[in-house]
């Protein structure tokens, strides 16, 4: 791994110099020790910075403009997940109502980091486009360095990428909170991201935004699950009977013989510690509930085809 060479004269350091030196210092410290607690950055951010330098040959001080795909390429990416986009848009509009007055922008990227939908204040369209907070922007790590969507794609878990967590100096005033959205078989489908061009210095100030984006990512995932399995039996379950009628996260789709066709991430986590959606598919649903398939079907027959409840 190569380090970043930083040169400057006296104390007259630019914002670019400071950011390059900061990244270089953290990476060199991480290389010098195996104890991540001695490094003042989360491991996944430091690892991303290393990839940006070693694998992609990116320079944090080069404030390259955001890469926006041409219209025909954007359409190609959107067409691949067209049915999902209709569901996701409803969830995005619901989330935007909570944050519109705070000048946040909502981005939805596909699993490759291409922005396939966004909602923002049209008064700032030009500035948002220049910053990449816009339809068609490529937020892959290879193209845009360390950022919220790229980290989320890499880790497949919610992340906050705040200001100087970003690799490129262009983005160090931006804050991003991102959450993954999975398809019914457990594959990463999209990333929901809430970003702001400028934000307070404290990263902790983004916790509420992160919680909101996680909640709506789960809502979108569940709604897409129900759409995908609209012709199958779907179990909705919870450990708390008082909330079973309003719980929508824990969903399992069944075949006619009682084998699991798909599940949400939340359902997999609730059914068995360490379970993944892929590990559930094809298994008998009775492996996870203390009742027979006949008993489950008796519950189902009392309702129309669709989601039904097991406590």
Tab-separated table of C-alpha atoms in Angstrom, residues 3-311:
chain	number	residue	atom	x	y	z
A	3	UNK	CA	0.830	6.466	1.417
A	4	UNK	CA	-0.196	9.957	0.349
A	5	UNK	CA	2.591	12.505	0.079
A	6	UNK	CA	1.567	15.846	1.530
A	7	UNK	CA	3.666	18.971	1.047
A	8	UNK	CA	2.908	22.483	2.179
A	9	UNK	CA	4.701	25.674	3.158
A	10	UNK	CA	4.510	27.038	6.699
A	11	UNK	CA	1.097	27.022	8.385
A	12	UNK	CA	-0.793	28.208	5.342
A	13	UNK	CA	-2.584	24.927	4.726
A	14	UNK	CA	-5.631	24.797	2.506
A	15	UNK	CA	-8.704	22.739	3.179
A	16	UNK	CA	-7.408	20.281	0.585
A	17	UNK	CA	-4.038	19.957	2.357
A	18	UNK	CA	-5.710	19.347	5.700
A	19	UNK	CA	-7.964	16.643	4.290
A	20	UNK	CA	-5.129	14.859	2.470
A	21	UNK	CA	-2.971	14.957	5.594
A	22	UNK	CA	-5.860	13.660	7.716
A	23	UNK	CA	-6.443	10.667	5.429
A	24	UNK	CA	-2.725	9.950	5.177
A	25	UNK	CA	-2.290	10.061	8.955
A	26	UNK	CA	-5.198	7.693	9.632
A	27	UNK	CA	-4.176	5.207	6.942
A	28	UNK	CA	-0.561	5.181	8.083
A	29	UNK	CA	-1.667	4.662	11.690
A	30	UNK	CA	-3.903	1.786	10.609
A	31	UNK	CA	-1.006	0.204	8.723
A	32	UNK	CA	1.283	0.519	11.735
A	33	UNK	CA	-0.984	-1.256	14.178
A	34	UNK	CA	-3.399	-4.154	14.197
A	35	UNK	CA	-5.297	-2.586	17.102
A	36	UNK	CA	-8.168	-0.711	15.425
A	37	UNK	CA	-8.986	1.041	18.716
A	38	UNK	CA	-5.828	3.096	18.275
A	39	UNK	CA	-7.124	4.496	14.990
A	40	UNK	CA	-9.489	7.430	15.278
A	41	UNK	CA	-11.806	6.224	12.501
A	42	UNK	CA	-14.283	3.388	12.014
A	43	UNK	CA	-12.624	0.412	10.332
A	44	UNK	CA	-14.957	0.438	7.338
A	45	UNK	CA	-14.134	4.071	6.544
A	46	UNK	CA	-10.389	3.552	6.850
A	47	UNK	CA	-10.628	0.411	4.698
A	48	UNK	CA	-12.541	2.389	2.078
A	49	UNK	CA	-9.882	5.105	2.039
A	50	UNK	CA	-7.234	2.423	1.487
A	51	UNK	CA	-9.150	0.979	-1.467
A	52	UNK	CA	-9.603	4.438	-2.961
A	53	UNK	CA	-5.842	4.970	-2.974
A	54	UNK	CA	-4.485	1.484	-3.595
A	55	UNK	CA	-7.127	-0.062	-5.856
A	56	UNK	CA	-8.779	2.857	-7.634
A	57	UNK	CA	-5.810	5.294	-7.677
A	58	UNK	CA	-8.034	8.190	-6.572
A	59	UNK	CA	-6.649	11.448	-5.190
A	60	UNK	CA	-8.591	13.004	-2.283
A	61	UNK	CA	-7.432	16.487	-3.211
A	62	UNK	CA	-8.767	16.416	-6.757
A	63	UNK	CA	-12.228	17.986	-6.602
A	64	UNK	CA	-13.518	16.325	-9.744
A	65	UNK	CA	-17.110	17.145	-10.689
A	66	UNK	CA	-19.795	14.596	-9.946
A	67	UNK	CA	-20.257	11.990	-12.669
A	68	UNK	CA	-23.830	12.086	-13.990
A	69	UNK	CA	-24.831	9.364	-16.436
A	70	UNK	CA	-26.481	10.315	-19.744
A	71	UNK	CA	-30.235	9.883	-19.914
A	72	UNK	CA	-30.210	6.616	-21.864
A	73	UNK	CA	-27.887	4.956	-19.328
A	74	UNK	CA	-30.022	6.157	-16.418
A	75	UNK	CA	-33.036	4.603	-18.117
A	76	UNK	CA	-31.208	1.291	-18.461
A	77	UNK	CA	-30.524	1.189	-14.721
A	78	UNK	CA	-34.089	2.169	-13.871
A	79	UNK	CA	-35.590	-0.410	-16.227
A	80	UNK	CA	-33.813	-3.237	-14.385
A	81	UNK	CA	-35.764	-2.478	-11.189
A	82	UNK	CA	-38.786	-0.722	-12.650
A	83	UNK	CA	-41.489	-2.421	-10.548
A	84	UNK	CA	-39.539	-1.808	-7.367
A	85	UNK	CA	-39.112	1.892	-8.164
A	86	UNK	CA	-42.866	2.494	-8.001
A	87	UNK	CA	-42.983	1.066	-4.478
A	88	UNK	CA	-39.818	2.860	-3.385
A	89	UNK	CA	-41.083	6.230	-4.588
A	90	UNK	CA	-44.066	6.060	-2.237
A	91	UNK	CA	-41.752	5.404	0.697
A	92	UNK	CA	-39.396	8.187	-0.350
A	93	UNK	CA	-42.239	10.682	-0.518
A	94	UNK	CA	-43.307	9.651	2.974
A	95	UNK	CA	-39.789	10.153	4.320
A	96	UNK	CA	-39.313	13.479	2.537
A	97	UNK	CA	-42.306	14.944	4.360
A	98	UNK	CA	-40.317	14.598	7.587
A	99	UNK	CA	-37.159	16.290	6.314
A	100	UNK	CA	-38.158	18.688	3.537
A	101	UNK	CA	-37.850	21.766	5.757
A	102	UNK	CA	-34.302	20.755	6.770
A	103	UNK	CA	-32.898	20.926	3.213
A	104	UNK	CA	-32.152	17.227	3.029
A	105	UNK	CA	-32.038	15.384	-0.284
A	106	UNK	CA	-33.206	11.795	-0.716
A	107	UNK	CA	-31.312	9.503	-3.061
A	108	UNK	CA	-32.164	5.975	-4.117
A	109	UNK	CA	-29.300	4.126	-5.760
A	110	UNK	CA	-29.330	0.684	-7.307
A	111	UNK	CA	-26.931	-1.997	-6.082
A	112	UNK	CA	-24.133	-0.568	-8.249
A	113	UNK	CA	-24.377	2.950	-6.785
A	114	UNK	CA	-26.240	4.683	-9.631
A	115	UNK	CA	-28.882	7.140	-8.441
A	116	UNK	CA	-32.157	5.941	-9.965
A	117	UNK	CA	-34.460	8.313	-8.064
A	118	UNK	CA	-34.119	11.405	-5.918
A	119	UNK	CA	-36.204	14.046	-4.173
A	120	UNK	CA	-34.825	17.468	-3.325
A	121	UNK	CA	-35.667	21.137	-3.316
A	122	UNK	CA	-35.790	22.184	-6.973
A	123	UNK	CA	-34.542	25.651	-6.000
A	124	UNK	CA	-31.120	24.078	-5.471
A	125	UNK	CA	-31.102	21.805	-8.527
A	126	UNK	CA	-27.945	23.266	-10.031
A	127	UNK	CA	-25.947	22.996	-6.797
A	128	UNK	CA	-27.307	19.518	-6.086
A	129	UNK	CA	-26.369	18.307	-9.559
A	130	UNK	CA	-22.832	19.683	-9.225
A	131	UNK	CA	-22.488	17.817	-5.926
A	132	UNK	CA	-23.894	14.558	-7.262
A	133	UNK	CA	-27.050	14.688	-5.153
A	134	UNK	CA	-29.070	14.197	-8.301
A	135	UNK	CA	-30.638	11.652	-10.631
A	136	UNK	CA	-28.061	9.602	-12.517
A	137	UNK	CA	-25.131	10.357	-10.227
A	138	UNK	CA	-22.613	7.530	-9.866
A	139	UNK	CA	-21.867	7.009	-6.156
A	140	UNK	CA	-19.875	3.806	-6.573
A	141	UNK	CA	-16.690	3.736	-4.530
A	142	UNK	CA	-14.589	3.293	-7.677
A	143	UNK	CA	-15.951	6.513	-9.158
A	144	UNK	CA	-16.747	8.737	-6.161
A	145	UNK	CA	-14.557	7.442	-3.362
A	146	UNK	CA	-15.794	6.946	0.192
A	147	UNK	CA	-19.422	8.035	0.593
A	148	UNK	CA	-22.620	6.869	2.270
A	149	UNK	CA	-24.080	4.861	-0.598
A	150	UNK	CA	-20.760	3.174	-1.429
A	151	UNK	CA	-20.145	2.223	2.201
A	152	UNK	CA	-23.669	0.858	2.488
A	153	UNK	CA	-23.218	-1.244	-0.653
A	154	UNK	CA	-19.912	-2.558	0.659
A	155	UNK	CA	-21.016	-3.338	4.232
A	156	UNK	CA	-24.698	-4.026	3.455
A	157	UNK	CA	-25.683	-2.301	6.683
A	158	UNK	CA	-26.749	1.217	7.691
A	159	UNK	CA	-23.951	3.778	7.758
A	160	UNK	CA	-23.347	7.448	8.432
A	161	UNK	CA	-20.684	9.090	6.267
A	162	UNK	CA	-20.232	12.543	7.740
A	163	UNK	CA	-18.195	15.390	6.298
A	164	UNK	CA	-14.490	14.409	6.442
A	165	UNK	CA	-15.402	10.716	6.424
A	166	UNK	CA	-15.745	11.273	2.673
A	167	UNK	CA	-12.664	10.627	0.561
A	168	UNK	CA	-12.882	13.509	-1.883
A	169	UNK	CA	-12.353	17.055	-0.630
A	170	UNK	CA	-15.355	18.018	-2.781
A	171	UNK	CA	-17.642	16.161	-0.385
A	172	UNK	CA	-16.287	17.117	3.041
A	173	UNK	CA	-19.153	19.509	3.799
A	174	UNK	CA	-21.732	16.825	2.928
A	175	UNK	CA	-23.355	14.430	5.372
A	176	UNK	CA	-24.960	11.141	4.290
A	177	UNK	CA	-26.988	8.528	6.158
A	178	UNK	CA	-27.714	5.408	4.128
A	179	UNK	CA	-29.564	2.130	4.654
A	180	UNK	CA	-29.740	-0.996	2.487
A	181	UNK	CA	-32.912	-2.354	0.880
A	182	UNK	CA	-32.894	-6.081	0.103
A	183	UNK	CA	-34.942	-8.116	-2.326
A	184	UNK	CA	-37.092	-11.060	-1.119
A	185	UNK	CA	-34.221	-13.526	-1.598
A	186	UNK	CA	-31.764	-11.521	0.506
A	187	UNK	CA	-29.819	-9.858	-2.313
A	188	UNK	CA	-29.004	-6.158	-2.042
A	189	UNK	CA	-31.494	-4.320	-4.243
A	190	UNK	CA	-30.974	-0.633	-3.499
A	191	UNK	CA	-29.661	1.953	-1.054
A	192	UNK	CA	-31.819	4.673	0.470
A	193	UNK	CA	-29.742	7.732	1.343
A	194	UNK	CA	-30.554	11.018	3.045
A	195	UNK	CA	-27.955	13.726	2.458
A	196	UNK	CA	-27.369	17.408	3.072
A	197	UNK	CA	-24.921	19.700	1.291
A	198	UNK	CA	-23.931	21.331	4.559
A	199	UNK	CA	-24.335	20.167	8.130
A	200	UNK	CA	-23.197	20.861	11.693
A	201	UNK	CA	-19.799	19.480	12.619
A	202	UNK	CA	-21.018	16.871	15.117
A	203	UNK	CA	-21.617	13.462	13.556
A	204	UNK	CA	-24.018	12.625	16.394
A	205	UNK	CA	-26.416	15.187	14.949
A	206	UNK	CA	-27.171	12.743	12.139
A	207	UNK	CA	-28.453	9.930	14.366
A	208	UNK	CA	-32.100	10.901	13.933
A	209	UNK	CA	-31.693	11.137	10.153
A	210	UNK	CA	-30.089	7.688	10.194
A	211	UNK	CA	-32.955	6.239	12.223
A	212	UNK	CA	-35.498	7.699	9.817
A	213	UNK	CA	-33.758	6.366	6.728
A	214	UNK	CA	-33.475	2.906	8.321
A	215	UNK	CA	-37.175	2.895	9.191
A	216	UNK	CA	-38.241	3.857	5.668
A	217	UNK	CA	-35.799	1.426	4.065
A	218	UNK	CA	-37.554	-1.341	6.017
A	219	UNK	CA	-40.954	-0.011	4.965
A	220	UNK	CA	-39.921	-0.015	1.308
A	221	UNK	CA	-38.432	-3.498	1.612
A	222	UNK	CA	-41.639	-4.846	3.186
A	223	UNK	CA	-43.903	-3.179	0.628
A	224	UNK	CA	-41.810	-4.579	-2.209
A	225	UNK	CA	-41.926	-8.021	-0.580
A	226	UNK	CA	-45.738	-7.988	-0.510
A	227	UNK	CA	-45.819	-6.818	-4.146
A	228	UNK	CA	-43.404	-9.545	-5.220
A	229	UNK	CA	-45.342	-12.334	-3.484
A	230	UNK	CA	-48.833	-10.982	-4.145
A	231	UNK	CA	-50.030	-14.417	-5.310
A	232	UNK	CA	-48.548	-16.411	-2.434
A	233	UNK	CA	-49.278	-16.922	1.244
A	234	UNK	CA	-47.452	-14.423	3.443
A	235	UNK	CA	-46.947	-14.822	7.197
A	236	UNK	CA	-46.627	-11.660	9.246
A	237	UNK	CA	-45.395	-12.396	12.746
A	238	UNK	CA	-44.187	-10.707	15.903
A	239	UNK	CA	-43.143	-11.640	19.404
A	240	UNK	CA	-45.555	-9.114	20.917
A	241	UNK	CA	-49.232	-9.779	20.374
A	242	UNK	CA	-50.217	-6.176	21.084
A	243	UNK	CA	-48.375	-5.009	17.960
A	244	UNK	CA	-49.087	-7.856	15.576
A	245	UNK	CA	-51.684	-5.912	13.576
A	246	UNK	CA	-49.320	-3.026	12.884
A	247	UNK	CA	-46.029	-4.936	12.552
A	248	UNK	CA	-44.965	-5.100	8.901
A	249	UNK	CA	-41.236	-5.927	9.082
A	250	UNK	CA	-41.349	-9.666	9.787
A	251	UNK	CA	-42.649	-11.272	6.595
A	252	UNK	CA	-42.278	-14.789	5.183
A	253	UNK	CA	-43.699	-16.053	1.868
A	254	UNK	CA	-44.745	-19.715	1.607
A	255	UNK	CA	-45.253	-22.200	-1.181
A	256	UNK	CA	-48.315	-24.453	-1.198
A	257	UNK	CA	-46.351	-27.209	0.570
A	258	UNK	CA	-45.188	-24.908	3.346
A	259	UNK	CA	-41.611	-24.286	2.241
A	260	UNK	CA	-40.186	-20.789	2.554
A	261	UNK	CA	-39.987	-18.861	-0.716
A	262	UNK	CA	-38.577	-15.646	0.689
A	263	UNK	CA	-38.329	-13.477	3.783
A	264	UNK	CA	-37.488	-9.997	4.877
A	265	UNK	CA	-34.205	-9.313	6.646
A	266	UNK	CA	-36.080	-8.565	9.860
A	267	UNK	CA	-37.892	-11.920	9.696
A	268	UNK	CA	-34.646	-13.835	9.246
A	269	UNK	CA	-33.076	-12.117	12.254
A	270	UNK	CA	-36.123	-12.859	14.430
A	271	UNK	CA	-36.443	-16.515	13.477
A	272	UNK	CA	-32.900	-17.598	14.271
A	273	UNK	CA	-29.811	-15.836	15.520
A	274	UNK	CA	-27.352	-15.428	12.665
A	275	UNK	CA	-29.837	-16.647	10.057
A	276	UNK	CA	-29.840	-15.126	6.587
A	277	UNK	CA	-32.693	-14.989	4.121
A	278	UNK	CA	-30.822	-17.341	1.807
A	279	UNK	CA	-30.433	-19.885	4.611
A	280	UNK	CA	-34.224	-19.921	5.136
A	281	UNK	CA	-35.323	-20.381	1.522
A	282	UNK	CA	-36.546	-23.899	0.818
A	283	UNK	CA	-36.814	-24.827	4.509
A	284	UNK	CA	-40.189	-25.968	5.955
A	285	UNK	CA	-41.821	-23.068	7.769
A	286	UNK	CA	-42.734	-25.477	10.585
A	287	UNK	CA	-39.026	-25.625	11.488
A	288	UNK	CA	-39.463	-22.156	12.948
A	289	UNK	CA	-42.962	-22.177	14.500
A	290	UNK	CA	-44.403	-24.384	17.209
A	291	UNK	CA	-47.358	-25.568	15.159
A	292	UNK	CA	-48.007	-27.833	12.192
A	293	UNK	CA	-48.567	-26.739	8.613
A	294	UNK	CA	-52.233	-27.767	8.923
A	295	UNK	CA	-52.633	-25.477	11.930
A	296	UNK	CA	-51.006	-22.618	10.037
A	297	UNK	CA	-53.261	-23.208	7.047
A	298	UNK	CA	-56.341	-23.270	9.282
A	299	UNK	CA	-55.383	-19.773	10.407
A	300	UNK	CA	-54.862	-18.756	6.793
A	301	UNK	CA	-58.171	-20.119	5.537
A	302	UNK	CA	-59.974	-17.852	7.949
A	303	UNK	CA	-58.616	-14.898	5.964
A	304	UNK	CA	-58.363	-13.919	2.329
A	305	UNK	CA	-55.145	-14.751	0.531
A	306	UNK	CA	-52.521	-12.274	1.618
A	307	UNK	CA	-50.712	-11.476	4.848
A	308	UNK	CA	-51.853	-13.328	7.944
A	309	UNK	CA	-50.756	-13.311	11.529
A	310	UNK	CA	-48.793	-15.731	13.684
A	311	UNK	CA	-47.796	-14.548	17.165
